[in-house]
Coordinates of C-alpha atoms and ligand atoms in Angstrom, one line a residue:
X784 CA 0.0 0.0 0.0
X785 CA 1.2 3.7 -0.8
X786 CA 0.7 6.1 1.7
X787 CA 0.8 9.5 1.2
X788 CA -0.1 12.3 3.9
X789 CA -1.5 15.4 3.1
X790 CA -0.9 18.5 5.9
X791 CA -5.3 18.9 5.9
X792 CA -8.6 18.1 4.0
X793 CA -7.9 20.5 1.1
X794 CA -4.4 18.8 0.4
X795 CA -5.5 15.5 0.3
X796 CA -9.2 16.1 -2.1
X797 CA -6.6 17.9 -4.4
X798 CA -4.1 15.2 -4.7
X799 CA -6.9 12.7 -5.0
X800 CA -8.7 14.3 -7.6
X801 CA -5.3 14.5 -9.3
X802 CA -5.1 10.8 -9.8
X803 CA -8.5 10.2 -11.0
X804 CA -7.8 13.1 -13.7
X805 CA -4.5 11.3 -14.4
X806 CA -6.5 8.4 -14.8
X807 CA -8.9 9.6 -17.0
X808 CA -6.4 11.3 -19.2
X809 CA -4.6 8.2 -19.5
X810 CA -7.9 6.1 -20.0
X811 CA -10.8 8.8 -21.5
X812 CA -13.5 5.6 -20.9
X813 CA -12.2 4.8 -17.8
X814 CA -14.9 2.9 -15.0
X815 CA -14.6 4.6 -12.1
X816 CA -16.2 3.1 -8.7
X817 CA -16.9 5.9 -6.7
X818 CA -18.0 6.5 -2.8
X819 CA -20.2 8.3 -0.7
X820 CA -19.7 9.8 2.3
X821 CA -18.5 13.1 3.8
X822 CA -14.3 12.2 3.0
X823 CA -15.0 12.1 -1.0
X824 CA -16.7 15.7 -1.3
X825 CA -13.3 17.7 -1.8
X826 CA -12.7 15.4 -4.3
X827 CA -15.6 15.9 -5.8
X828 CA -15.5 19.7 -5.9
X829 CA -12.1 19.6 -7.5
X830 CA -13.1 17.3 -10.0
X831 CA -15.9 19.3 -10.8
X832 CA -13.5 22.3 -11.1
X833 CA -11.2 20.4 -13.2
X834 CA -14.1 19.6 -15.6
X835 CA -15.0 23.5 -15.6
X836 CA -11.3 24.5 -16.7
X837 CA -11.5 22.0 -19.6
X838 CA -8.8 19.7 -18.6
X839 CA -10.6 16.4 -17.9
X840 CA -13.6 15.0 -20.1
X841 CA -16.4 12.4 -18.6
X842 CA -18.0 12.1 -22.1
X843 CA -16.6 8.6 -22.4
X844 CA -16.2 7.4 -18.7
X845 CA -18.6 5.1 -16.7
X846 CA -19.5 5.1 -12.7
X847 CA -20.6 2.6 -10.4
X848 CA -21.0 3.7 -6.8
X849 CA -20.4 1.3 -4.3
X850 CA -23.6 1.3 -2.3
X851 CA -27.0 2.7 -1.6
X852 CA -29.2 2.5 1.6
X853 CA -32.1 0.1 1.5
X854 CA -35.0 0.7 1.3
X855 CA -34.7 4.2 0.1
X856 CA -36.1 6.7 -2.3
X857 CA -34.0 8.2 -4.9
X858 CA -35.5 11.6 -4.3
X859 CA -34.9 11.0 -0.6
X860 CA -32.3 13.9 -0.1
X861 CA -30.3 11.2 2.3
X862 CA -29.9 8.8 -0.6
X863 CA -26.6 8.2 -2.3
X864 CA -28.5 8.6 -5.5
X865 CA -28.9 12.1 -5.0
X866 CA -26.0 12.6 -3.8
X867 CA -24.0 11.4 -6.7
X868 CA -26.3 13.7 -8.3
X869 CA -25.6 16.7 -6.0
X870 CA -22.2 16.2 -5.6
X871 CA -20.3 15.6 -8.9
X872 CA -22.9 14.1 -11.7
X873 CA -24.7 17.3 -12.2
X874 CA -21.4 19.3 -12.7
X875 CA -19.5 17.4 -15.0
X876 CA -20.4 15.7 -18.6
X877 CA -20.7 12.5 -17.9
X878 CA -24.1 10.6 -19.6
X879 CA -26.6 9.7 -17.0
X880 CA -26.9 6.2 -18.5
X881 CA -23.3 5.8 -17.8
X882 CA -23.8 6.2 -14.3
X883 CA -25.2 3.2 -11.7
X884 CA -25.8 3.1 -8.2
X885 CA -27.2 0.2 -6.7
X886 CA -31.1 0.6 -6.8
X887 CA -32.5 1.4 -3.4
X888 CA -36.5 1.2 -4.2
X889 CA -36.0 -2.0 -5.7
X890 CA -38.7 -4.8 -4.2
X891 CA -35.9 -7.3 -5.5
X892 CA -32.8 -6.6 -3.9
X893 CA -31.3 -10.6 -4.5
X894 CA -31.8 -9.6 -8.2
X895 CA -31.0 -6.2 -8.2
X896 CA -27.7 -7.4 -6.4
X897 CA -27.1 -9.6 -8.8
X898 CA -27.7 -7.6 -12.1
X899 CA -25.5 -4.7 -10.6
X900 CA -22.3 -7.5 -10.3
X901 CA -23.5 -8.5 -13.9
X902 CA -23.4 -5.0 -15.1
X903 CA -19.8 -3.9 -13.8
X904 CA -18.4 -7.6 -15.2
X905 CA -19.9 -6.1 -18.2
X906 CA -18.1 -2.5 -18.5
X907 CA -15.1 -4.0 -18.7
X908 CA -14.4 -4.3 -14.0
X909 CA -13.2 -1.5 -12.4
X910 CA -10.4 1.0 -13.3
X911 CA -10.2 2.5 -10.1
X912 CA -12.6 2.4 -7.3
X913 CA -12.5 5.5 -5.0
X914 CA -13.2 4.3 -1.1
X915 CA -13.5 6.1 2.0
X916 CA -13.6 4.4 5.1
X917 CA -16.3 3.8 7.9
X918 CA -15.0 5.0 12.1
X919 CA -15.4 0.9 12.6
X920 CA -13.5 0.0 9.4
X921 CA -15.8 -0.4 6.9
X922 CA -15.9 -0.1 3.6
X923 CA -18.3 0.6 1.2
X924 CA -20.9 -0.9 3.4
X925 CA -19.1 -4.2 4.3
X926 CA -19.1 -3.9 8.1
X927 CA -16.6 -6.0 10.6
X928 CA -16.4 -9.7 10.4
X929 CA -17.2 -9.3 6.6
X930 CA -17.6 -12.4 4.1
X931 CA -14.3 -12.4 2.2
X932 CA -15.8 -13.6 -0.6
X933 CA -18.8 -11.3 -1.2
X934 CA -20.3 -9.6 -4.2
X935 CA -22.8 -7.4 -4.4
X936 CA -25.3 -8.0 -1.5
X937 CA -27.6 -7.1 0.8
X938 CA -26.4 -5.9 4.3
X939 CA -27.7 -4.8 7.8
X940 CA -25.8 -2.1 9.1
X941 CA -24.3 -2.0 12.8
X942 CA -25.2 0.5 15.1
X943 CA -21.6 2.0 15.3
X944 CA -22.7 3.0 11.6
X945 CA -26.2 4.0 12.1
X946 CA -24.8 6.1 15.0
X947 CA -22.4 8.0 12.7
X948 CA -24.6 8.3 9.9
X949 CA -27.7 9.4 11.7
X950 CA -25.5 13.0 11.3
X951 CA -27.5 13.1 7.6
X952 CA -30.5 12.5 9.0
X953 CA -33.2 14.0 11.2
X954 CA -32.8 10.8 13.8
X955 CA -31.2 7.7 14.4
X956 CA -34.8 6.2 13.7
X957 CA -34.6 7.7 10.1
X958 CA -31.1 5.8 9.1
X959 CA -32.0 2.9 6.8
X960 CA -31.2 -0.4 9.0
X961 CA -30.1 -2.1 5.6
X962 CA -28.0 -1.3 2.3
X963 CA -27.1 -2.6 -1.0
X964 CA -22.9 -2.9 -1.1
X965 CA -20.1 -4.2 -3.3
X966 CA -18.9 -7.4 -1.4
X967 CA -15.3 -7.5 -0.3
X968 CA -14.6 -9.6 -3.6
X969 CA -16.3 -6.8 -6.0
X970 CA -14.5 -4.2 -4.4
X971 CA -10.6 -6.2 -4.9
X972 CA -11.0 -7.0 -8.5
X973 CA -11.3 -3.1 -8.9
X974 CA -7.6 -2.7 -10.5
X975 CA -6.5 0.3 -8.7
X976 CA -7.6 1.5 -5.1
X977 CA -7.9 5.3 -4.0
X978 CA -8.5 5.1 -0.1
X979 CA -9.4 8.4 1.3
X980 CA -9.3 8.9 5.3
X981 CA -9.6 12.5 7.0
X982 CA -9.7 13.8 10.6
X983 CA -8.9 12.8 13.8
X984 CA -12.3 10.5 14.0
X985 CA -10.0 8.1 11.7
X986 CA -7.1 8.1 13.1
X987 CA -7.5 4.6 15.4
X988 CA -9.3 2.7 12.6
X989 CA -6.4 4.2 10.0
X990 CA -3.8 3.1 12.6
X991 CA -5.2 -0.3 13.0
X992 CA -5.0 -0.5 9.3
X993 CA -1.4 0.1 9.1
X994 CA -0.3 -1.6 11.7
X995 CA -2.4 -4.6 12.6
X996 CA -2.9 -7.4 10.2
X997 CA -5.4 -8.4 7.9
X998 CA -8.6 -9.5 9.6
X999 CA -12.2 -9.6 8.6
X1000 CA -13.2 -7.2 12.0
X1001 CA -11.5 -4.3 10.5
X1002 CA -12.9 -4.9 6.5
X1003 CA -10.3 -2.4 5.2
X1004 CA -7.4 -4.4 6.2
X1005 CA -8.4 -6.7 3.6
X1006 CA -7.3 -3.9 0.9
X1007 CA -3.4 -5.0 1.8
X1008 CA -3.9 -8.1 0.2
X1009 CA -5.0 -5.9 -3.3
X1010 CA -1.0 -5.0 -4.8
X1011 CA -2.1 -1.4 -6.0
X1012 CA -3.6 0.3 -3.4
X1013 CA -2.9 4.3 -2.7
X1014 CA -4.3 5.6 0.7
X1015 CA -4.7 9.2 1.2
X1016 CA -5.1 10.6 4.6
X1017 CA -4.5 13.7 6.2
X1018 CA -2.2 14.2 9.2
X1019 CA -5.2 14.2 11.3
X1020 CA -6.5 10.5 10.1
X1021 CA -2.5 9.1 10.0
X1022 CA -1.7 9.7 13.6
X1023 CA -3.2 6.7 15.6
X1024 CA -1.9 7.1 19.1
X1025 CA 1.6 8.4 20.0
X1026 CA 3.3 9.4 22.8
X1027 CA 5.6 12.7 23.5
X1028 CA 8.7 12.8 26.5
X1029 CA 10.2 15.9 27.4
X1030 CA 12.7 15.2 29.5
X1031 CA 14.0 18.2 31.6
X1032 CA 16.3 19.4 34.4
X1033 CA 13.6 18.9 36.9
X1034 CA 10.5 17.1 35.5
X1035 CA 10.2 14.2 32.7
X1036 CA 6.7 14.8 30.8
X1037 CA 4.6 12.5 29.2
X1038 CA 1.7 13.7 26.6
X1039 CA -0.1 10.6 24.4
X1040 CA -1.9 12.2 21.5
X1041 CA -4.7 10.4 19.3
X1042 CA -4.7 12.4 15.9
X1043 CA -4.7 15.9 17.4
X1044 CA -6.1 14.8 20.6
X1045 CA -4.3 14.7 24.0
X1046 CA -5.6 11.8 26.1
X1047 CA -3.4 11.7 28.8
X1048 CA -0.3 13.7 30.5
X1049 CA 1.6 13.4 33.5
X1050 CA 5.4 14.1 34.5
X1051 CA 7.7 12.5 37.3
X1052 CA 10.6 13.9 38.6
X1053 CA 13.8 13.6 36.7
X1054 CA 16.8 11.3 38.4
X1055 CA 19.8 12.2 39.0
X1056 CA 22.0 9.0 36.8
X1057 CA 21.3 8.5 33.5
X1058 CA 20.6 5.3 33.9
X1059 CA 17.8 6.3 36.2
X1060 CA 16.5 8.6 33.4
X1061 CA 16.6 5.9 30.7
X1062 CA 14.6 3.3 33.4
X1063 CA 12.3 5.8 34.2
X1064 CA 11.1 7.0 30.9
X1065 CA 11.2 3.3 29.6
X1066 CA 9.2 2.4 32.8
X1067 CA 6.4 5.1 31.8
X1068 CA 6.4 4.3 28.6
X1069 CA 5.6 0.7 28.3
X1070 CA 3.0 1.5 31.0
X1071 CA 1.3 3.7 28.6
X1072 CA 2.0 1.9 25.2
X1073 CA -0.1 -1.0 26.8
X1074 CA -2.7 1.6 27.9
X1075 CA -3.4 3.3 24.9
X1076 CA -1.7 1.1 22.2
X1077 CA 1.1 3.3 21.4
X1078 CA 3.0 2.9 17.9
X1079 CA 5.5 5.4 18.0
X1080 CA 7.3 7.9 20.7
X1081 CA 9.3 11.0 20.0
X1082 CA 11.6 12.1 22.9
X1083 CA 12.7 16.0 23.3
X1084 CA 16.0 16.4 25.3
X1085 CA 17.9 19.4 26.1
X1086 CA 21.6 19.4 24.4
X1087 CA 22.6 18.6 21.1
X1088 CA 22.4 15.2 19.1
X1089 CA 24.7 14.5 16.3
X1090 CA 24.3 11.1 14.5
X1091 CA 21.7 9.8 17.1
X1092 CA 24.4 11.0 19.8
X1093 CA 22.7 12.7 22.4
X1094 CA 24.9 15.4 24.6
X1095 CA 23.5 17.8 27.2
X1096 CA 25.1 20.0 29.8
X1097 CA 22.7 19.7 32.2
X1098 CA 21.7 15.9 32.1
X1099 CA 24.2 13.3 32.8
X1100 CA 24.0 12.4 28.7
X1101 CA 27.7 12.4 26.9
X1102 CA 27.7 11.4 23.4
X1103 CA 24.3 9.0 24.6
X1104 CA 22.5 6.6 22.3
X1105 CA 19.3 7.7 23.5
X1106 CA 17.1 6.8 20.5
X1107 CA 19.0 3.5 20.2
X1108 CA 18.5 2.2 23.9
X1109 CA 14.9 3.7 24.0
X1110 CA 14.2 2.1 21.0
X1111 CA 15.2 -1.8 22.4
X1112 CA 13.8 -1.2 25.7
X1113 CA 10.3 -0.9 24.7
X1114 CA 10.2 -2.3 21.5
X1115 CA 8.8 1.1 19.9
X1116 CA 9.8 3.4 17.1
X1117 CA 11.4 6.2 18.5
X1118 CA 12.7 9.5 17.5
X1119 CA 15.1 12.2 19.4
X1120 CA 15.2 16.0 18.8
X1121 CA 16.1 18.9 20.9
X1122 CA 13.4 19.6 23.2
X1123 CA 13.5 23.7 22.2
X1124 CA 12.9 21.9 18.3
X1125 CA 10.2 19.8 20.0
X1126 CA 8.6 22.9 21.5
X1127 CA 8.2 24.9 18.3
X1128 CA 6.8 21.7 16.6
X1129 CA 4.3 21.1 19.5
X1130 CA 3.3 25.2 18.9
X1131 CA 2.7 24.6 15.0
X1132 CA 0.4 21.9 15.4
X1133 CA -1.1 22.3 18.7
X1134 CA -0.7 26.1 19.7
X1135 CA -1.8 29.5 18.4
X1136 CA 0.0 28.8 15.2
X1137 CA -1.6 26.4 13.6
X1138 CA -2.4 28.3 10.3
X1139 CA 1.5 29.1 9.9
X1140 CA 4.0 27.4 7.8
X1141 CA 7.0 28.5 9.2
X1142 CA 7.5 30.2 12.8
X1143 CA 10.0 30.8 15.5
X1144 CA 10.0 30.1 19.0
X1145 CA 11.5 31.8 21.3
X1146 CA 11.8 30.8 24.9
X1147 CA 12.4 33.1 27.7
X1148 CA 13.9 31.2 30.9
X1149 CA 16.9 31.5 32.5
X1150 CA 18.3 31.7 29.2
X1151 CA 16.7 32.3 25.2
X1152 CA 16.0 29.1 23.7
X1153 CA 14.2 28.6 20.9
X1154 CA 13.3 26.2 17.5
X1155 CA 12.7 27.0 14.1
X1156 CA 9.9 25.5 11.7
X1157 CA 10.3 26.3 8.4
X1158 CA 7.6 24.7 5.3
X1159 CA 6.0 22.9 8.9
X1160 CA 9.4 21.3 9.4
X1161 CA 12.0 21.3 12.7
X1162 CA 15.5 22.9 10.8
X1163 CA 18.2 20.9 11.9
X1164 CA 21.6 21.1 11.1
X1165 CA 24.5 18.9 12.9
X1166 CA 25.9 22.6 14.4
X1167 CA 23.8 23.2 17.1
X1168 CA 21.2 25.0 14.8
X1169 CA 18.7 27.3 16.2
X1170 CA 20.4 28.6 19.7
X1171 CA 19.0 32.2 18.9
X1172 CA 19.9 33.0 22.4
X1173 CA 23.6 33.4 21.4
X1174 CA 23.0 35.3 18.6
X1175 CA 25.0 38.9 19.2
X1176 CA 23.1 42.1 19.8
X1177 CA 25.6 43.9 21.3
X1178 CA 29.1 43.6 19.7
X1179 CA 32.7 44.2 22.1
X1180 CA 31.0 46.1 24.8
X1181 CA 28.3 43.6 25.2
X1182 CA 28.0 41.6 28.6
X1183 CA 29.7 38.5 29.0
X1184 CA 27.7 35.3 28.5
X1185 CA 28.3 31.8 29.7
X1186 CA 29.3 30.1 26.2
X1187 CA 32.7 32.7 26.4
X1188 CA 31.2 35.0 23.9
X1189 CA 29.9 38.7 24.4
X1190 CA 26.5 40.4 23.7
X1191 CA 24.4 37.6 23.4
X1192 CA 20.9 38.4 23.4
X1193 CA 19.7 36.2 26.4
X1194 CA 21.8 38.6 28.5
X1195 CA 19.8 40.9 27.7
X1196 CA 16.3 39.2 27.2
X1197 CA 16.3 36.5 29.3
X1198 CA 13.9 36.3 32.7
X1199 CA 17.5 36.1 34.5
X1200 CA 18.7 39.1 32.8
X1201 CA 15.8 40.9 33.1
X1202 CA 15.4 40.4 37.1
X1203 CA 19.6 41.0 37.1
X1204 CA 18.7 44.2 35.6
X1205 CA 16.4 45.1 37.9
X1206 CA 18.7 44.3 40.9
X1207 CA 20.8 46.6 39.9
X1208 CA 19.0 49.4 38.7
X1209 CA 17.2 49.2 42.6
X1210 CA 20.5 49.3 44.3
X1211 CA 21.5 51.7 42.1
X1212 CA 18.0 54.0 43.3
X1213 CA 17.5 53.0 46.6
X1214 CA 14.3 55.7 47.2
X1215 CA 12.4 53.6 44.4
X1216 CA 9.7 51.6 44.6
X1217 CA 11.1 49.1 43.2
X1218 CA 14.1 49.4 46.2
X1219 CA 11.7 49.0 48.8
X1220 CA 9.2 46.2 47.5
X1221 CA 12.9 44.2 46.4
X1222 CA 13.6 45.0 50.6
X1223 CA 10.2 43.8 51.0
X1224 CA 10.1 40.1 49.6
X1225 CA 14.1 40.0 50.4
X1226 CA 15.6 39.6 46.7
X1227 CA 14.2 40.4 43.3
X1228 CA 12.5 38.0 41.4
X1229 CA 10.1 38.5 38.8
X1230 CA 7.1 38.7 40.2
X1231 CA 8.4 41.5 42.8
X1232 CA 9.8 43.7 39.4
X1233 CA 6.5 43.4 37.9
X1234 CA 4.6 44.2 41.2
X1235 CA 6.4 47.7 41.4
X1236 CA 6.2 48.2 37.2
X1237 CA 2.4 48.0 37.7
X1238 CA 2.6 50.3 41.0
X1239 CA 4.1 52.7 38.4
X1240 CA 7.9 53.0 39.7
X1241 CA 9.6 54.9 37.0
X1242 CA 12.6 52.9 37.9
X1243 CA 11.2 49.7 37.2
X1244 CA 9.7 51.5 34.0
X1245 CA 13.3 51.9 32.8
X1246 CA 14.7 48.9 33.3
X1247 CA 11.7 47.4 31.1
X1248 CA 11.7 49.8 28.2
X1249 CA 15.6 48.4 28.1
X1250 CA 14.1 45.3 28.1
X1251 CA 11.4 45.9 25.5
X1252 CA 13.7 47.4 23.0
X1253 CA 16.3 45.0 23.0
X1254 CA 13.5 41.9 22.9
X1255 CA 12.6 43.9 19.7
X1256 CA 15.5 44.5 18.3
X1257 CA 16.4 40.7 18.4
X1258 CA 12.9 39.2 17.3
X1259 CA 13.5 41.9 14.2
X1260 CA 16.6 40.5 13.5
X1261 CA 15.2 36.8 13.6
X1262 CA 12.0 37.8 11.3
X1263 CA 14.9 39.3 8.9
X1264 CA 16.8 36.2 8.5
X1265 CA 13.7 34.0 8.9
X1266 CA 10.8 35.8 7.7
X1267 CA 8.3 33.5 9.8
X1268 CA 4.6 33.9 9.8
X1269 CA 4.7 34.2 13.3
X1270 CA 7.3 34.7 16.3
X1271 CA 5.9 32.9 19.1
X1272 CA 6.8 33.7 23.0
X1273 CA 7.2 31.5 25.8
X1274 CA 8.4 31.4 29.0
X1275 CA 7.5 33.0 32.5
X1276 CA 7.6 36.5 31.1
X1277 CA 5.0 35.9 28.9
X1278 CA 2.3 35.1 31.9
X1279 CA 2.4 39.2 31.4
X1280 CA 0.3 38.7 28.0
X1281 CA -0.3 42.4 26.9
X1282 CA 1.9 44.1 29.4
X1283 CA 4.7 42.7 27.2
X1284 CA 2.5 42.3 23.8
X1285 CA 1.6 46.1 24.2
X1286 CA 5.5 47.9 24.8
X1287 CA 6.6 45.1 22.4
X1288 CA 4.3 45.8 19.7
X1289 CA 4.9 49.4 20.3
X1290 CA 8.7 49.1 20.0
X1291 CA 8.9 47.5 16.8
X1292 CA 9.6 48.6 13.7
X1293 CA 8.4 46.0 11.5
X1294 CA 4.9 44.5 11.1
X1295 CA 5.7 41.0 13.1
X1296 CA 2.6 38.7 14.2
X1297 CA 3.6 38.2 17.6
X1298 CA 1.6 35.6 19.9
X1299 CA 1.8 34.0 23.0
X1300 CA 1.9 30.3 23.4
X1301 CA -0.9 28.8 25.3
X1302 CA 0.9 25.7 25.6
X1303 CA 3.7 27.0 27.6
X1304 CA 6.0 23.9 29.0
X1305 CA 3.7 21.5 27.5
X1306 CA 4.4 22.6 23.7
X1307 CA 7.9 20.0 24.3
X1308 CA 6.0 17.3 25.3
X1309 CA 3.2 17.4 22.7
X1310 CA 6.0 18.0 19.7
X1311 CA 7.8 15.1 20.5
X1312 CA 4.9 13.0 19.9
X1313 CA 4.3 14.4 16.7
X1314 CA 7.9 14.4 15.4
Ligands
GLP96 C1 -20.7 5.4 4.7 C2 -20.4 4.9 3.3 C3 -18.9 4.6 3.1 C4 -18.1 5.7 3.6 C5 -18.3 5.8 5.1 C6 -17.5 6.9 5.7 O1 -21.0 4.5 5.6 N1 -21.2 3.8 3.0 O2 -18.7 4.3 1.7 O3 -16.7 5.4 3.4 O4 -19.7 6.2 5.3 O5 -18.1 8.2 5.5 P1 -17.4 9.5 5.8 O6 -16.5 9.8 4.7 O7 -18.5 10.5 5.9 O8 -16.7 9.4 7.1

């Protein structure tokens, strides 16, 4: 089976109108089998569109849809008769004696199943049969613990189905409690196979199609044993269940994530040996891969990894095969990135940024981290990529940094530098307000700087515009070499939402989309499932 994964909906009704197009170009009297359903609509629409711009031609092509409720009325506007009509018939060329769907109003359905199998032997079989794909694994209407080798029949429908299909109609009640299908056997001899899956609400039964075998209680696992078969999905449907580790200085977190869904999170503290760490997380982790049936985990650890390496100052990790010894312990497919990477990843998909292609995420701590997504990819490089916290604002006057160089913007920007600041700038004024509430609490610290900003210390009011214009300056600089749709900030300073957004906004001299994340220290964990 091909698999390709589109980013979203629009994507993936593109790409699979694209290959019945190139199908019909390559064979004008091509017999399509087509579906119902809500997955097949894009399609549909493009196809129409296509038609519309002159560059595919129905004139010669015949249809045979691969069910119809029973009993039902054609003009019932729930029928798949009408909506073949609706939906792509009525805006394209094609001869309405050319196209067939089984024939719900029929008081012979044994016959009218059997005339319909007659009719497609006929034309020639199938050129390529379009499915979608039912919450339970169904396809067409060929629900779990299906007859291998059926043809055209007649079918109740479970209730799992009624349930999701009673969406069309008024009521459950209303749902036909029988259709007229394509047996598993019709639907194989088609020659080639477009399987379409979109949305999280696919994501288990597309995950049980990848990775379990082929059994008759999910009917769609039978299409591996068809040798062309192209499933679409979009990165919603692909997911299936996956879990995210962020392993930090202090806390090891744990996100597992059904398509875009978090299900479950937690965190334990982080030992102190490596080999602790490595127990721990495996520990965890097998816990929850039982659980919820976990495929795949992505890990996001501070440090640098070079060729699977993984090396961090402030973990007992030195040139560490963490991916490697992950990987045997609990028998999953794992991948490593740096946790800051992990961050911005979790941010695109999960966090304010979802309509972005490329962004940059800063985090301000005790220093500037940050990641950069460029095209809705993590950019790595094997050179320590994406440290914007050393880049240099301030050239051989700056203040010295901890990696030996000067200027770097986290002494500037950081939450450390920022409260250092302030410190200073207090001692330096000791009738401020900012002085006496520092007295007060017995050091500076954040909270305390903000307290006496908001009392309106003129002091403190310095010390921040210092801060506001260099966090400008740099996030300029980054948009310059970047050009992101979005910056996003993290970190305890942001808990100020628009007492920084305002000043910040106010300071800069470009039009940057700044935003906030909402994740916060859960953006690392919820990446690293996703990378
Ligand atoms: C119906 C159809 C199927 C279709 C399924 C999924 O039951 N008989 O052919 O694949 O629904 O529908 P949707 O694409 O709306 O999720």
């Amino acid at each position: 089976m091909r698999i390709i994964v589109c980013k979203n909906y629009d994507e993936l009704s593109e790409k699979a109108a694209n290959i019945v197009a190139s199908q019909l170009t390559l064979k004008p009297d091509s017999v399509l089998g087509l579906a119902t359903g809500s997955t097949p609509l894009g399609t549909y629409k493009n196809l129409v569109k296509m038609y519309n711009e002159g560059e595919i031609d129905f004139s010669a092509v015949k249809t045979f849809n691969l069910d119809e409720y029973y009993p039902i009325k054609k003009d019932n506007s729930q029928s798949y008769d009408k909506f073949m009509k609706d939906n792509l018939f009525s805006g394209i060329n094609i001869k309405p004696e050319n196209t067939h769907i089984p024939d719900g109003e029929t008081d012979n359905p044994t016959a009218e199943c059997e005339a319909y199998e007659k009719a497609i032997k006929e034309n020639g079989g199938i050129d390529l049969q379009i499915l979608g794909i039912g919450q339970n694994g169904h396809i067409g209407f060929n629900e779990p613990d299906v007859n291998l080798n059926s043809f055209t029949h007649l079918t109740n429908l479970t209730e799992n189905t009624i349930k999701a299909n009673s969406r069309f109609f008024a009521s459950s009640d209303e749902v036909p409690r029988q259709a007229i299908t394509m047996g598993i056997a019709s639907i194989l001899k088609a020659r080639k196979i477009l399987l379409l899956a979109s949305g999280a609400n696919k994501s288990r039964v597309v995950g049980e199609l990848l990775n379990d075998g082929i059994n008759t209680s999910v009917p769609a696992t039978l299409l591996k044993t068809h040798p062309d078969v192209v499933l679409i999905c979009d990165e919603d449907a692909y997911s299936g269940s996956k879990l995210g580790v962020d392993i930090g200085g202090t806390n090891i977190k744990f996100a597992v994530i059904e398509g875009k869904n978090l299900l479950f999170k937690c965190k334990i503290k982080t030992p102190e040996k490596s080999d602790d760490i490595i127990n721990a997380i495996c520990d965890k982790t097998i816990e929850l891969k039982k659980e919820y049936n976990i495929k795949s985990a992505g890990i996001g650890t501070p440090g640098t990894i070079k060729n699977g390496l993984v090396t961090a100052d402030n973990l007992p990790f030195d040139d560490f095969p963490l991916e490697k010894v992950i990987a045997e312990k609990t028998g999953l497919y794992i991948s490593v990135d740096n946790d800051a990477n992990c961050a911005a990843l979790g941010e695109l998909i999960f966090g304010n940024t979802k309509d972005c292609e490329h962004i940059i995420l800063v985090t301000i701590g005790t220093g500037i981290g940050g990641g950069i997504i460029m095209n809705r990819q993590i950019c790595h490089s094997n050179n320590n990529m994406g440290e914007i916290g050393h880049f240099i604002i301030q050239s051989e006057k700056g203040r010295e940094c901890t990696c030996g160089q000067k200027g770097c913007w986290e002494q500037y920007c950081s939450a450390t530098a920022l409260v250092k600041d302030a410190e200073k700038a207090a001692e330096k004024d000791t009738e401020s307000l900012l002085y006496k509430r520092m007295r007060e609490n017995g050091k500076m610290d954040g909270e305390t700087f903000f307290k006496a900003l908001d009392e309106g210390c003129k002091t403190a009011e310095k010390v921040y515009k210092h801060y506001i214009k260099y966090l400008a300056r740099g996030i300029e600089s980054l948009v310059n070499i970047f050009g992101p749709d979005a910056v996003v900030l993290a970190g305890g300073v942001t808990q100020q939402g628009d007492k920084l957004l305002k000043p910040l906004y106010a300071e800069l001299k470009k039009d940057i989309r700044i935003e906030i994340s909402s994740l916060q220290s859960d953006a690392g964990a919820l990446g690293a499932a996703m990378l």
